[in-house]
Coordinates of C-alpha atoms in Angstrom, one line a residue:
X1 CA 9.8 61.8 17.2
X2 CA 12.9 60.7 14.7
X3 CA 9.6 58.8 12.6
X4 CA 7.5 61.4 13.2
X5 CA 8.9 63.2 9.7
X6 CA 7.0 64.2 6.9
X7 CA 7.5 60.7 4.1
X8 CA 5.9 59.2 6.8
X9 CA 2.5 61.2 7.2
X10 CA 2.7 60.2 4.2
X11 CA 3.5 56.8 3.5
X12 CA 0.8 56.7 6.8
X13 CA -2.0 58.8 5.6
X14 CA -1.6 58.8 2.0
X15 CA -0.7 61.2 -0.8
X16 CA -4.3 61.9 -1.9
X17 CA -5.4 62.6 2.4
X18 CA -2.1 64.1 2.7
X19 CA -2.3 66.4 -0.2
X20 CA -5.7 67.2 1.4
X21 CA -4.2 67.5 5.1
X22 CA -1.5 71.5 3.1
X23 CA -5.5 72.8 2.8
X24 CA -6.3 72.3 6.6
X25 CA -2.9 73.4 8.4
X26 CA -5.0 76.4 9.4
X27 CA -7.7 75.0 10.6
X28 CA -5.3 73.4 13.7
X29 CA -6.0 74.7 17.1
X30 CA -5.7 73.8 21.3
X31 CA -2.5 71.9 20.5
X32 CA -2.0 69.9 23.9
X33 CA 1.7 68.3 23.6
X34 CA 2.0 65.5 26.8
X35 CA 5.0 63.3 27.5
X36 CA 4.4 61.1 24.4
X37 CA 1.7 62.2 22.8
X38 CA -0.1 65.8 20.7
X39 CA -3.7 66.9 21.0
X40 CA -5.4 69.2 19.4
X41 CA -8.6 70.1 17.7
X42 CA -8.7 69.7 13.9
X43 CA -11.9 72.5 11.6
X44 CA -12.9 70.7 9.6
X45 CA -17.2 69.7 8.3
X46 CA -17.8 70.0 11.9
X47 CA -14.9 70.1 14.8
X48 CA -13.4 66.5 14.8
X49 CA -10.3 65.9 17.8
X50 CA -6.7 65.1 16.9
X51 CA -5.2 62.3 18.8
X52 CA -1.4 62.3 17.9
X53 CA 0.7 59.1 19.1
X54 CA 4.6 60.0 18.9
X55 CA 6.8 56.9 20.2
X56 CA 4.5 54.4 19.0
X57 CA 6.6 50.8 18.4
X58 CA 5.9 51.2 14.7
X59 CA 6.2 54.7 14.7
X60 CA 3.4 56.9 14.8
X61 CA -0.1 56.5 14.8
X62 CA -3.3 58.1 15.8
X63 CA -7.6 59.0 16.1
X64 CA -9.5 61.2 14.7
X65 CA -13.4 61.3 15.7
X66 CA -13.6 63.0 12.1
X67 CA -15.8 59.2 10.0
X68 CA -12.8 58.2 7.7
X69 CA -10.2 58.7 11.0
X70 CA -13.7 56.3 12.8
X71 CA -12.9 53.5 10.2
X72 CA -9.2 53.3 11.4
X73 CA -7.6 54.9 8.3
X74 CA -4.8 57.8 9.0
X75 CA -7.3 60.7 8.1
X76 CA -6.2 63.8 6.9
X77 CA -6.9 65.5 9.7
X78 CA -4.6 63.6 12.0
X79 CA -1.8 64.5 8.8
X80 CA -2.2 68.2 9.9
X81 CA -1.7 68.0 13.4
X82 CA 1.4 66.1 12.5
X83 CA 2.2 68.6 10.0
X84 CA 2.1 71.5 12.5
X85 CA 4.0 69.5 15.2
X86 CA 7.3 69.0 12.6
X87 CA 6.8 72.9 12.2
X88 CA 7.2 73.7 15.8
X89 CA 9.7 70.8 16.2
X90 CA 12.7 72.9 18.3
X91 CA 9.9 73.3 20.9
X92 CA 9.1 70.1 21.9
X93 CA 11.6 68.6 23.8
X94 CA 10.8 71.5 25.9
X95 CA 6.8 71.4 26.0
X96 CA 7.4 67.4 26.5
X97 CA 9.7 67.9 29.7
X98 CA 6.9 70.3 30.8
X99 CA 3.9 67.6 30.8
X100 CA 6.9 65.4 32.8
X101 CA 6.9 67.9 34.9
X102 CA 2.6 68.9 35.3
X103 CA 2.1 64.9 35.5
X104 CA 4.8 64.9 38.4
X105 CA 3.9 68.5 40.4
X106 CA -0.3 67.2 40.5
X107 CA 0.8 63.5 41.3
X108 CA 2.8 65.5 44.4
X109 CA 0.2 68.0 45.3
X110 CA -2.0 65.0 45.5
X111 CA 0.0 62.4 47.5
X112 CA 0.3 65.3 50.2
X113 CA -3.7 65.9 50.6
X114 CA -4.4 64.6 53.5
X115 CA -8.0 62.1 53.3
X116 CA -10.4 64.6 54.4
X117 CA -9.0 66.4 51.3
X118 CA -9.0 63.5 48.7
X119 CA -12.9 62.9 49.2
X120 CA -13.3 66.7 49.3
X121 CA -11.8 67.1 45.8
X122 CA -13.6 63.9 43.7
X123 CA -16.9 64.5 45.5
X124 CA -16.5 67.8 43.5
X125 CA -15.4 65.6 40.1
X126 CA -18.3 63.7 40.5
X127 CA -20.3 66.1 40.9
X128 CA -19.4 67.6 37.0
X129 CA -18.5 64.4 35.4
X130 CA -21.6 62.0 35.3
X131 CA -19.9 60.0 33.6
X132 CA -17.0 59.4 36.6
X133 CA -20.7 59.0 38.9
X134 CA -21.7 56.2 37.4
X135 CA -18.1 54.4 37.3
X136 CA -17.1 54.8 41.1
X137 CA -21.6 54.1 42.4
X138 CA -21.1 50.6 40.1
X139 CA -18.2 50.2 42.1
X140 CA -19.5 50.8 45.9
X141 CA -22.7 48.2 44.8
X142 CA -20.2 45.7 44.0
X143 CA -18.6 45.7 47.2
X144 CA -20.9 46.1 49.5
X145 CA -22.6 43.3 47.1
X146 CA -25.6 45.3 46.1
X147 CA -26.8 42.6 43.2
X148 CA -29.7 44.6 42.4
X149 CA -28.7 47.4 42.3
X150 CA -25.7 46.8 40.5
X151 CA -28.3 44.7 38.1
X152 CA -29.7 48.2 38.3
X153 CA -27.3 49.2 37.1
X154 CA -26.3 46.7 33.9
X155 CA -29.6 47.1 33.0
X156 CA -29.0 51.2 32.0
X157 CA -25.7 51.0 31.1
X158 CA -26.7 49.3 28.2
X159 CA -30.3 50.4 28.1
X160 CA -29.5 51.5 24.0
X161 CA -32.3 54.4 24.4
X162 CA -30.5 57.4 25.3
X163 CA -28.6 57.3 22.2
X164 CA -31.3 56.2 19.5
X165 CA -32.1 58.9 17.9
X166 CA -34.9 57.6 15.5
X167 CA -35.2 54.2 17.5
X168 CA -31.6 53.1 16.1
X169 CA -28.6 54.2 16.8
X170 CA -26.0 55.1 15.1
X171 CA -22.3 55.0 13.1
X172 CA -21.6 58.3 15.3
X173 CA -22.9 57.3 18.8
X174 CA -21.8 53.6 18.5
X175 CA -18.5 54.0 20.3
X176 CA -20.6 56.6 22.6
X177 CA -22.7 53.2 23.6
X178 CA -19.8 50.7 23.6
X179 CA -18.0 52.7 25.9
X180 CA -20.8 53.4 28.5
X181 CA -21.8 48.7 27.9
X182 CA -17.9 49.0 28.1
X183 CA -18.9 49.6 32.3
X184 CA -21.3 46.8 32.9
X185 CA -18.0 44.4 32.7
X186 CA -15.7 46.0 35.4
X187 CA -19.3 46.1 38.0
X188 CA -20.1 42.3 36.6
X189 CA -15.9 41.9 38.0
X190 CA -16.0 43.8 40.9
X191 CA -18.7 41.8 42.3
X192 CA -16.8 38.8 42.0
X193 CA -14.3 40.5 43.6
X194 CA -16.4 41.4 46.2
X195 CA -16.9 37.9 47.2
X196 CA -20.1 37.0 45.5
X197 CA -19.4 35.6 42.9
X198 CA -23.2 33.3 42.4
X199 CA -24.1 37.2 41.8
X200 CA -21.3 37.1 39.1
X201 CA -22.7 34.2 36.9
X202 CA -25.9 35.1 36.5
X203 CA -25.9 39.0 36.1
X204 CA -23.0 38.1 33.3
X205 CA -26.0 35.8 31.3
X206 CA -28.1 38.8 31.4
X207 CA -25.8 41.0 30.6
X208 CA -25.4 38.5 27.4
X209 CA -28.8 39.1 27.1
X210 CA -29.0 42.3 26.9
X211 CA -26.1 43.0 25.0
X212 CA -27.4 40.4 22.1
X213 CA -30.9 42.5 21.9
X214 CA -28.6 46.0 21.5
X215 CA -26.9 45.0 18.9
X216 CA -29.7 44.2 16.7
X217 CA -30.4 48.5 16.7
X218 CA -26.6 49.3 16.7
X219 CA -24.4 49.9 13.6
X220 CA -21.0 48.4 15.5
X221 CA -20.0 48.5 11.5
X222 CA -16.3 49.5 14.1
X223 CA -17.1 45.8 15.8
X224 CA -17.1 47.7 19.2
X225 CA -19.3 45.7 21.3
X226 CA -17.4 43.1 20.5
X227 CA -15.2 43.8 22.7
X228 CA -17.7 44.0 24.6
X229 CA -18.4 40.3 24.8
X230 CA -15.2 39.8 24.9
X231 CA -14.8 41.5 28.7
X232 CA -18.1 40.0 30.3
X233 CA -16.8 36.6 28.6
X234 CA -14.2 37.2 30.7
X235 CA -15.9 38.3 33.2
X236 CA -18.1 34.8 32.7
X237 CA -15.0 32.1 33.4
X238 CA -13.3 34.5 36.2
X239 CA -16.8 34.2 38.3
X240 CA -17.1 30.4 37.2
X241 CA -13.1 29.3 38.6
X242 CA -14.0 31.5 41.7
X243 CA -18.1 30.3 42.4
X244 CA -17.3 26.4 41.2
X245 CA -21.1 26.1 39.9
X246 CA -22.7 22.8 39.9
X247 CA -20.4 21.2 36.7
X248 CA -23.7 19.3 34.4
X249 CA -25.7 23.0 34.3
X250 CA -22.1 25.1 33.8
X251 CA -21.9 22.3 30.6
X252 CA -25.8 23.1 30.5
X253 CA -25.0 26.4 29.5
X254 CA -21.9 26.3 28.0
X255 CA -23.4 24.0 25.1
X256 CA -26.5 25.8 25.3
X257 CA -25.0 29.0 24.5
X258 CA -22.0 27.7 21.7
X259 CA -25.5 26.6 19.6
X260 CA -27.8 28.8 20.5
X261 CA -27.8 32.1 17.7
X262 CA -28.9 35.1 20.4
X263 CA -26.0 36.5 20.4
X264 CA -24.6 36.5 17.3
X265 CA -20.7 35.2 18.5
X266 CA -20.7 38.6 20.2
X267 CA -19.2 36.3 23.7
X268 CA -17.0 34.0 21.4
X269 CA -17.3 32.1 24.8
X270 CA -15.6 28.5 24.4
X271 CA -17.0 25.5 27.1
X272 CA -13.2 24.3 26.6
X273 CA -11.8 26.9 28.2
X274 CA -14.5 25.9 31.2
X275 CA -12.2 22.7 31.5
X276 CA -10.9 24.0 34.6
X277 CA -14.5 24.5 36.0
X278 CA -16.1 21.5 35.0
X279 CA -14.1 19.0 36.1
X280 CA -14.2 15.5 34.9
X281 CA -18.5 15.1 35.5
X282 CA -18.6 18.5 33.9
X283 CA -16.0 17.3 30.6
X284 CA -18.2 14.0 30.8
X285 CA -22.1 16.3 30.9
X286 CA -19.8 18.4 27.9
X287 CA -18.8 15.0 25.6
X288 CA -22.5 14.2 26.1
X289 CA -24.2 17.5 24.8
X290 CA -21.7 18.1 22.1
X291 CA -22.0 14.5 21.1
X292 CA -25.9 15.0 21.3
X293 CA -26.5 17.9 19.6
X294 CA -23.5 17.1 16.4
X295 CA -25.8 13.4 15.8
X296 CA -28.5 15.4 15.2
X297 CA -27.7 18.4 12.9
X298 CA -24.3 17.2 11.3
X299 CA -23.9 20.3 9.0
X300 CA -24.9 23.3 11.5
X301 CA -20.9 25.0 11.8
X302 CA -21.4 24.9 16.0
X303 CA -22.2 22.1 16.5
X304 CA -19.3 20.8 14.0
X305 CA -16.9 22.9 15.7
X306 CA -17.5 22.2 19.0
X307 CA -17.3 18.4 18.0
X308 CA -13.8 18.8 15.9
X309 CA -13.2 21.0 18.8
X310 CA -13.5 18.0 21.2
X311 CA -12.1 15.7 19.3
X312 CA -8.6 17.4 18.7
X313 CA -8.2 18.2 22.6
X314 CA -8.9 13.9 22.6
X315 CA -6.0 13.9 20.5
X316 CA -9.2 11.8 18.0
X317 CA -7.8 11.6 14.0
X318 CA -10.3 9.2 13.0
X319 CA -13.4 11.1 14.5
X320 CA -12.1 14.9 13.7
X321 CA -12.2 13.6 9.5
X322 CA -15.7 11.9 10.4
X323 CA -17.0 15.6 11.8
X324 CA -15.8 16.9 8.4
X325 CA -16.7 13.6 5.7
X326 CA -20.0 14.2 7.4
X327 CA -20.1 17.6 4.8
X328 CA -18.2 17.7 2.6
X329 CA -18.2 20.9 0.2
X330 CA -18.9 20.3 -3.6
X331 CA -15.4 22.6 -4.0
X332 CA -13.6 19.4 -2.4
X333 CA -11.4 22.2 0.2
X334 CA -13.1 19.8 3.5
X335 CA -11.4 16.9 2.0
X336 CA -8.2 19.2 1.4
X337 CA -9.2 19.6 5.6
X338 CA -8.8 15.7 6.1
X339 CA -6.2 15.4 3.7
X340 CA -3.6 17.5 5.5
X341 CA -5.4 16.3 9.4
X342 CA -4.4 12.8 8.3
X343 CA -1.0 14.4 7.1
X344 CA 0.0 15.8 10.1
X345 CA -1.3 11.9 11.9
X346 CA 1.3 10.3 9.1
X347 CA -1.5 8.7 7.3
X348 CA 0.2 10.0 4.4
X349 CA -1.9 7.2 2.4
X350 CA -5.2 7.5 2.9
X351 CA -4.1 11.4 2.9
X352 CA -3.0 11.3 -0.3
X353 CA -6.4 8.9 -1.6
X354 CA -8.9 11.1 0.9
X355 CA -6.7 14.3 -2.0
X356 CA -7.5 12.4 -5.3
X357 CA -11.1 13.0 -4.1
X358 CA -11.4 16.0 -3.4
X359 CA -11.1 16.4 -7.1
X360 CA -13.0 13.2 -8.0
X361 CA -15.5 14.2 -6.4
X362 CA -15.3 18.1 -7.0
X363 CA -18.9 19.7 -9.3
X364 CA -16.9 21.8 -11.1
X365 CA -12.8 21.9 -11.7
X366 CA -13.2 25.3 -12.4
X367 CA -15.0 26.3 -8.8
X368 CA -12.9 23.8 -6.9
X369 CA -10.8 24.2 -4.1
X370 CA -7.0 25.7 -5.8
X371 CA -5.0 25.1 -2.5
X372 CA -6.5 21.3 -3.1
X373 CA -5.0 21.3 -6.0
X374 CA -1.4 22.6 -5.3
X375 CA -1.7 20.2 -2.1
X376 CA -2.0 17.4 -4.4
X377 CA 1.0 18.8 -7.1
X378 CA 2.8 18.7 -4.1
X379 CA 2.5 15.0 -3.2
X380 CA 2.9 14.5 -6.6
X381 CA 6.2 15.6 -6.9
X382 CA 7.7 14.5 -3.6
X383 CA 6.6 11.0 -5.5
X384 CA 8.0 11.3 -8.5
X385 CA 4.4 11.8 -10.0
X386 CA 5.4 14.5 -12.4
X387 CA 3.4 13.0 -15.4
X388 CA 0.5 13.2 -12.8
X389 CA 0.9 16.6 -11.7
X390 CA 0.8 17.8 -15.5
X391 CA -2.3 16.2 -15.8
X392 CA -4.2 17.4 -13.2
X393 CA -2.9 21.2 -14.1
X394 CA -3.8 21.1 -17.3
X395 CA -6.9 20.0 -17.2
X396 CA -8.2 22.5 -13.9
X397 CA -5.8 25.0 -16.6
X398 CA -8.7 23.9 -19.1
X399 CA -11.8 24.3 -17.5
X400 CA -10.0 27.5 -15.1
X401 CA -8.2 29.7 -17.6
X402 CA -5.7 31.9 -15.7
X403 CA -2.1 33.8 -16.3
X404 CA -2.2 31.9 -13.0
X405 CA -2.6 28.6 -13.9
X406 CA -1.2 28.8 -16.8
X407 CA 2.4 29.1 -14.6
X408 CA 1.7 26.6 -12.6
X409 CA 1.4 24.1 -15.8
X410 CA 4.2 25.8 -17.1
X411 CA 5.9 25.0 -13.9
X412 CA 4.8 21.2 -13.4
X413 CA 5.4 20.8 -16.7
X414 CA 9.4 22.6 -16.9
X415 CA 10.0 20.2 -14.3
X416 CA 8.6 17.0 -15.8
X417 CA 10.5 18.2 -19.4
X418 CA 7.5 18.5 -21.2
X419 CA 6.3 22.3 -21.6
X420 CA 6.9 23.1 -25.5
X421 CA 4.0 20.3 -26.6
X422 CA 2.2 21.2 -23.0
X423 CA 2.8 25.3 -24.4
X424 CA 0.6 25.0 -27.4
X425 CA -1.9 23.2 -26.4
X426 CA -2.0 25.9 -23.6
X427 CA -2.1 29.0 -26.2
X428 CA -4.3 27.2 -28.4
X429 CA -6.9 26.9 -25.8
X430 CA -5.7 30.6 -25.3
X431 CA -6.4 32.0 -28.9
X432 CA -9.9 30.0 -29.3
X433 CA -11.3 32.4 -26.2
X434 CA -9.4 35.6 -27.4
X435 CA -11.1 34.7 -30.6
X436 CA -14.5 34.0 -29.3
X437 CA -13.5 38.3 -27.4
X438 CA -12.9 39.9 -31.0
X439 CA -15.7 38.1 -32.6
X440 CA -18.6 38.4 -29.5
X441 CA -16.9 40.9 -27.1
X442 CA -19.7 40.0 -24.4
X443 CA -19.6 36.7 -24.6
X444 CA -15.3 36.1 -22.9
X445 CA -14.0 38.2 -19.8
X446 CA -10.2 38.4 -20.2
X447 CA -6.8 38.9 -22.0
X448 CA -5.5 35.8 -20.6
X449 CA -3.6 35.0 -23.8
X450 CA -1.0 37.9 -24.0
X451 CA -1.3 37.9 -20.8
X452 CA 0.9 34.7 -21.6
X453 CA 2.5 35.1 -23.6
X454 CA 4.0 38.6 -21.6
X455 CA 4.6 36.2 -18.9
X456 CA 6.8 34.0 -21.4
X457 CA 8.6 36.3 -22.5
X458 CA 7.3 35.7 -25.8
X459 CA 6.5 39.9 -26.7
X460 CA 7.1 39.8 -30.4
X461 CA 3.9 36.6 -30.6
X462 CA 2.8 38.9 -27.7
X463 CA 2.3 41.6 -29.9
X464 CA 0.5 39.9 -32.6
X465 CA -1.5 38.3 -30.0
X466 CA -2.9 41.8 -29.2
X467 CA -2.8 43.1 -32.7
X468 CA -5.1 40.7 -33.8
X469 CA -7.7 40.0 -31.0
X470 CA -6.8 43.2 -29.1
X471 CA -5.6 44.1 -25.1
X472 CA -6.2 46.0 -21.7
X473 CA -4.4 49.5 -22.0
X474 CA -2.3 48.0 -19.6
X475 CA -0.5 44.8 -21.7
X476 CA 0.0 47.9 -24.6
X477 CA 1.4 50.0 -21.9
X478 CA 4.1 46.6 -20.9
X479 CA 4.3 45.7 -24.7
X480 CA 5.2 48.9 -25.2
X481 CA 8.0 49.3 -22.6
X482 CA 9.2 46.0 -24.3
X483 CA 9.9 47.5 -27.6
X484 CA 9.8 51.0 -27.1
X485 CA 14.3 50.1 -27.3
X486 CA 14.0 48.2 -31.2
X487 CA 10.9 50.0 -32.3
X488 CA 10.0 52.8 -31.1
X489 CA 7.4 54.3 -34.4
X490 CA 5.7 52.1 -32.5
X491 CA 5.8 52.2 -29.2
X492 CA 5.0 56.0 -29.3
X493 CA 1.8 55.2 -30.9
X494 CA 0.4 53.4 -27.8
X495 CA 1.5 56.0 -25.5
X496 CA 0.3 58.4 -27.3
X497 CA -3.3 56.9 -27.4
X498 CA -3.1 56.0 -23.8
X499 CA -2.1 59.9 -22.6
X500 CA -4.9 61.3 -24.7
X501 CA -7.6 59.9 -22.5
X502 CA -6.2 61.0 -19.4
X503 CA -6.4 64.9 -21.0
X504 CA -9.3 65.1 -20.3
X505 CA -9.6 63.8 -16.1
X506 CA -9.1 65.4 -13.5
X507 CA -7.1 64.6 -10.3
X508 CA -3.0 64.5 -8.6
X509 CA -3.2 60.1 -9.8
X510 CA -4.2 60.9 -13.3
X511 CA -1.0 63.5 -13.5
X512 CA 1.9 61.2 -12.5
X513 CA -0.2 59.1 -15.2
X514 CA 0.0 61.6 -18.1
X515 CA 3.3 63.1 -16.9
X516 CA 5.0 59.2 -16.8
X517 CA 3.8 58.7 -20.4
X518 CA 4.5 62.3 -21.3
X519 CA 8.6 61.0 -20.0
X520 CA 7.8 57.7 -22.3
X521 CA 6.4 60.0 -25.3
X522 CA 9.1 62.5 -24.9
X523 CA 12.2 58.7 -25.0
X524 CA 10.3 57.6 -28.6
X525 CA 11.3 61.2 -30.1
X526 CA 14.4 61.7 -29.2
X527 CA 14.4 57.4 -30.7
X528 CA 13.2 58.9 -33.7
X529 CA 15.2 61.4 -34.0
X530 CA 12.1 64.0 -33.6
X531 CA 12.0 66.5 -31.2
X532 CA 10.4 69.4 -33.1
X533 CA 7.6 67.1 -33.1
X534 CA 7.6 66.4 -29.2
X535 CA 7.9 70.0 -28.4
X536 CA 5.3 71.0 -30.6
X537 CA 3.2 68.2 -28.7
X538 CA 4.3 69.3 -24.7
X539 CA 3.4 72.8 -26.3
X540 CA -0.5 71.7 -27.6
X541 CA -1.3 69.7 -23.8
X542 CA 0.6 72.7 -22.2
X543 CA -1.7 74.6 -24.1
X544 CA -4.3 72.7 -23.5
X545 CA -4.3 71.8 -19.8
X546 CA -3.2 75.1 -18.3
X547 CA -5.8 75.2 -15.9
X548 CA -4.8 71.8 -13.9
X549 CA -2.0 73.6 -11.9
X550 CA -1.0 69.9 -10.4
X551 CA 0.0 69.7 -13.8
X552 CA 1.6 71.5 -14.5
X553 CA 4.3 72.1 -11.5
X554 CA 4.7 68.2 -12.0
X555 CA 5.2 68.5 -15.8
X556 CA 7.6 71.0 -14.8
X557 CA 9.4 69.5 -12.6
X558 CA 10.3 66.7 -14.9
X559 CA 11.6 69.1 -17.1
X560 CA 8.6 69.0 -19.7

């Protein structure tokens, strides 16, 4: 409860959602306090159900069934409930104790009921709750080994038609469908528990196929069906461990499943998880099938993954390299994977050779995997080959001129004690780029020259470059901040220019940016000893912006 504060609510939701929540405090109703949680309804565009967890390991958390909340965000409705809870902080401990007492009273009452009384109560609930009745029917069918009954129930659970308004399950209904579909895995697990694991294997495979068909017509943006698939995969493995099916047949099914694209990766079954079930005969068959599949399609993702997994399990580094080498990417990423494998295997000379080969064979150095460049430069540094590291960084910068590649070149050149010459060469390239950008605004996207000079702390040169070839607003702001103490008049011109377009926009973030600029403008006038000019500026600004109440409030808070 100590973590539930206005500051934490604002941090969780963000300033925008927090501000919006202030308008929903009167829309919170039906607050119910439990031991560690609070639920309520919040009336917005629709009525939304909200649950706030008070004692989570990472502080407050919550769920809301509004569209924004369903995406996993801490929405304005959760903030509104949190603020409502804070408003009654003093009574909350008493309410939580009452919730614990109610739970204890219920448990005591249920424990005192006879078997007949409990059955009568359960039958009453089953009559009123269709979902509870279905869950219990499934458990009953599984317990008595009624395969046809369980199969019929599983098919019903995975049927999308009750949720598909126009032949398609929309985002708003996807979670409800997934909740229902998830009961299929529980039903199959019950079948295994009742001593029918072979039937459970058959039924799990059918359920996987049905789920794969269903996902084509479900907007599963939040991945709810992925959890259903994972539960089915776990149920299949559990059933196989109990039934001990024919190892060679199981190996064939696992490979067919891994290489097939019918389940869209929903179940994500790893054949090597079945080693204890397959035994020696099954693993031999599995290896043979994997090798055959890879030889038939050396560029297939699934084939490569299976072959690599088997090779790594066996400690066969050469086969791992062969898998990667059979499908080298043009950006050097595969070369890097091979180099890392060889480094791990303590074969550094081969690793270095593969990394260098990746650079040589890259079709476009500007698109090369930057991790490969970093890896090779690190190896050069470890081998005291500093000129080679500088040369690679220079080539990479020349091909891909950015602030990052400039910084990396600078670090390598300083380590090799040759930065002045490298800097002049690099700046010459950047000046040419900036000049082309100035002449043809659409011919070059970037303002790297100014960024590089700012990063070098060469403010005078950066200002000159910005003046001659242009700069974007964030760079001008940085320049103004840096020169304000010595050149307040120049800085003032920048701040005034940046503030003007903000006066035409609305929104709290815009207002914060504008007020920050006005504070900088005030500082410039103080340094220039022109307070009257600042007073006139603020008066004009207030007059023209008086309808923006949040801006006026923010200016008042800063004494403007």
